[in-house]
Amino acid sequence: MEREALKAQLKTQIIQFLNLMQVKPEDIRDDEPLFGEGLGLDSIDSIELIVLLNREYGIDIKDPKEGRKVLVDVNTMADYIEAHRTK
Amino acid sequence: MSRIFVTGLGIITAVGHSVEANRDSLSKEISGITKAQFLSTKYTASLPFGEVKISTDELKNKLNACEKGVTRTSLLALHALAEAISSSKLNTDELRAQETALIGADTVGGMCLTDELHHDANTREQGSEYLASYDCGSVTLYLQSKYDIKGISNTINTACSSSANAIMYGARLIHHGLAKRAIVGGCDSLAKFTVNGFNALHILSDEPCRPFDENRKGLNLGEGAAFLVLEREEDITNKHVYAELSGYCNSNDAFHPSSLSENGDGPFLAMKGALESAKLSNGEIDYINAHGTGTENNDEVESRAMMRLFGDVPLFASTKAYTGHTLGAAGAVEAVYSILSLVHGEVYPGINFEKAIPSTGLKPVTAYQKKKLYHVMSNSFGFGGNCSSLIFSRV
Amino acid sequence: MFYFHHINCISPQKTFSEIDLEHINTPVGDKLLSVEPAYEGIPLNILRRMGKAVRMGVGAALKITRQNPDGIIIGTANGGMEDCIKFLNQVIDYNEGMLTPTNFVQSTTNAIASQIGLMSANKGYNCTHVHRGLAFENALLDTAMLLRENHGHQYLLGGIDEISAYNYNIEFLEGCFKKEKITGIDLYKTNTAGTIAGEGSVMFLANNNPAGASGKLIALRMLHCYDENDVAEELKKFIRSHFPVSEQPDVFFSGENGDNRLQKYYDACEQAFNKETAVVHFKHVSGEYATVSAFAAWLACHVLQTQKLPMHFLKYAHSKNHFKNILVYNNYRGLQHSFMLISAS
C-alpha cells in the first residue's frame, strides 16, 4: 500500500479505535506526538494501539515499553507497519 | 465508642481450606501458586494461578449447596462463612436476629461463568440457570438466604480493596448502634473474564509473583474467600476473641483508573488515617501485611508511601506470593493473616524475594520468625484508586 | 439523618438542566431511556472512554464536585455492565487473543465513583455499594454514618444504573419486562407480569446543614423479606416510630411497577395509610431498575420544594395542597424492600 494512503488509513483507524471524539483524520499531523502533548494519549491508549497494530496489520508487539518506541507519531507508526506488517 | 473484637474467622484460599491449613502453609512458606486445574482459559498453559484446590462440583457436594444458579464465587464464600460462623459459635437465633449484619464484597460475582454470561447477554434463546447470579450482589444475597440473615446486608465493590471496605462498613454499623454484630468479608473466583482483563493490561506474570523484588514481572491472579465476625466488647461473654479491629481508613489516590500515582497519596492517606483512627503512632505498628501484588507500579508506589509515612518502615511482607491476588477477597484474606500473626506471635515471610527495588532499598521479611506483635496493619490498594488500610491489635 | 442539597438527576424525563414533569416521555418498546445532556463539563479525551453508566454518573456529579465534597459514595447494581460484556465479547470473538483493555477498566462497578474522584482530584472516602435493590439505600446509610462521624463534612452521594443492551437481555430472559406495549400510566392497569426497563443517575450533595437544603432524609429502613404482610407490619412500625399516633405522612410514594407478581407488596403497604395521605406512583416515568429509589428520593425533594405534584403521579384523586413529608416504599424483585422518610428541610 502506498505510504500516504497507509497514513490516511491509520489516522482513521486510530480515531475509531480510541473513539477520539470530534477529531477528524485531517486534524492529525503526521509528526504530531501521540503521547504527552499533541494528541495527549495515555498508557491505556498505548496498549490499545498495540492491539490495533495486531488486528489490522498482523504485527505482534509483546512489551508495551517497546511499543512506545514505535508509537511516537503517525510517521513512526507507518514506518513500523511498512517494515513489519503481515496482513 | 465500643471496642470491636474479632470473634470468628473463616478462610479458603490456594494454600488451604481452613484457618489452620492457611496458617500451616504460611508458616512453612508453602505457596499455592501453581498451574490451574479447574479454570477454563487458554492461559493456564502459560500463567500460574492461586487456584483453590477443589473443583466447583466437589465444593457443591461438600457444602450441600446444589441450588440452581449457584456459582463458584458463592460456594467459596459459603465455605469461608461457615467456618467463621462456627468459630464464633453463633447460633441460629443470633444469625437470624435483626441486629446481625452481613457485609460481603466481590468483584467477579457470577462472571466466572463466561460462556453462560456470553450467551445470556447476547442471545434471545432460553436463558441459563445463572440469569440472577451474575451481579456482585447475588453472592451476598445467596449467603443471606442460606443462613436466613435478616439484619442489614450489603455488598461492596471497590476492586482490590472491596473486602477491607466491607470490614470497615460492618465495624461502623456496630459503632453507630445499627448492628450488634457484623459478619464481614469477601470472595472472588478465578474467571476467564478477569484473566483476560488483567492480561490486556500487561500486568500478569508468567512466573510466581515476586512482591517488592527488583525483578518482579507482575501479579498472579488468585481466588478465595474470607469472613470475620465482629462484635462489641460488651456483648462478648465466654467466647474466644482473636483480635481487636482498632483502626481503619478509606481514601482515594485519584490519579489513574488502573495505576497508582508516583507519590502514592492514596496509600499514604489510607495508612495515615488508619493510624489516626487507632490513635497509634507510626512506631507502634509492628508489622504490615502489604498489598504487594508484584506489579511494577504497586510495589514501588506502596514502598514509597510506607517510607513517606513511617520513615523507618516496620517489618512488612506481602502474602500474595502464597495466594495470588484474590481481588475482592484480598482485604479479608489478609485481615485473617494479620490476625493469625497477632494470635500466634509470628511473622510470615514474603517469598520469592531476592533483591530490593533500587529506588527504595526496602526489604520485606524473608524468613518465618516468632515475634510478639501488638499492632498489625493490613493494606489493600485497588483499581480506581480505592485504597484502604486496617489495623488489628492484640488482645 | 442528613440534608440533601444540589441534586442533579439524569432520567428518562426532562429532569436535568430544566425540569418538566407535566409533559412526560413514554417508553420506546419496553424501555424508558435517559435523556442525556450534552456533558459539557467532561473533557472529550475522558468522555471517549466512558460507557453510558459512567458518563451519566459523572455527568450528574460534576457540578456537585465543585462544592469540594469530602468523599464520594455511589450505589449501583450493574454499573459498567455494558463495558463488561463488550470486553467479554472480545474475549470470545478473539478467542482470548490480544484484547483492548479500556472496556475491562471501565467495566468495574467502582468505575463511576473512581472516575468522579479522578476528575475532581478527590482523595477522600470513596466507596461503591452494589447490593442490587438496596445499593442506593446502603449508600444513603454509609453517608449518614459518615456525617455522624464527621459532622461538618459533606459528601457526594448517588445512585445510578443503566439499561445496557446486555443487562436488558439478561433481564428479558428472566421475564422482567412487559410483553404488551405501555404508553404511560396504563403500566399500572395491565394485570400482567413484567414491568418496563428504566435507567437514571441521581447525585446529591449531603451534609448536616439545613440552610438551602432541598430536603431532609429523616429515616431509612431496609428489609429482606418475601412476605408482604411482614413488610406491611414493618411499615406500620416505621410510621409509628416517626409520627404521632394521630398523624400520617402527607404523601406515600409507592414503587409499584405494574408487575402483577409484586403488586401484593404495594397493596399491603397502601393499607397502612388512611385517606389523608396522597398516594403517588412514579415508575411510569422512571422505569424499573435496581437503584430507582435514588430517583424517588430526587422526586420527593422536588415535590417538597416546588409543592407541585402533576396529576399523572396521583394514583387516586386527592385535594392535598401542601406537602411536608413523603414516605417512599420501594422493593426490588419482591425480596429487597426499603422505606425512606423525606421531609422539607
Short mmCIF file of C-alpha atoms in Angstrom, two decimals, chain A residues 17-20 22 40 42 44-45 48 50-51 54-55, chain C residues 44-45 47-49 90 94 98-103 105:
data_model
loop_
_atom_site.label_atom_id
_atom_site.label_comp_id
_atom_site.label_asym_id
_atom_site.label_seq_id
_atom_site.Cartn_x
_atom_site.Cartn_y
_atom_site.Cartn_z
CA PHE A 17 -10.14 2.50 17.81
CA LEU A 18 -9.62 5.09 20.52
CA ASN A 19 -13.06 6.64 20.00
CA LEU A 20 -11.46 10.08 19.67
CA GLN A 22 -14.62 15.45 17.30
CA GLY A 40 -2.49 13.58 24.51
CA ASP A 42 -2.02 7.80 27.76
CA ILE A 44 -4.03 2.58 28.22
CA ASP A 45 -4.15 4.07 24.70
CA GLU A 48 -4.94 -0.19 22.60
CA ILE A 50 -0.62 -2.21 20.05
CA VAL A 51 -3.83 -4.21 19.69
CA ASN A 54 -2.04 -6.65 15.76
CA ARG A 55 -5.61 -6.79 14.49
CA LEU C 44 -13.64 14.78 25.26
CA ASN C 45 -10.47 12.89 25.98
CA LEU C 47 -15.65 11.14 27.62
CA ARG C 48 -14.48 8.96 24.74
CA ARG C 49 -13.74 6.08 27.12
CA GLN C 90 -13.87 -9.51 22.75
CA TYR C 94 -10.82 -13.05 19.58
CA MET C 98 -4.84 -9.65 22.09
CA LEU C 99 -7.56 -7.53 23.66
CA THR C 100 -8.08 -3.83 24.27
CA PRO C 101 -8.21 -3.05 28.00
CA THR C 102 -10.44 0.06 28.11
CA ASN C 103 -13.69 -1.92 28.30
CA VAL C 105 -11.08 -0.99 33.14
#
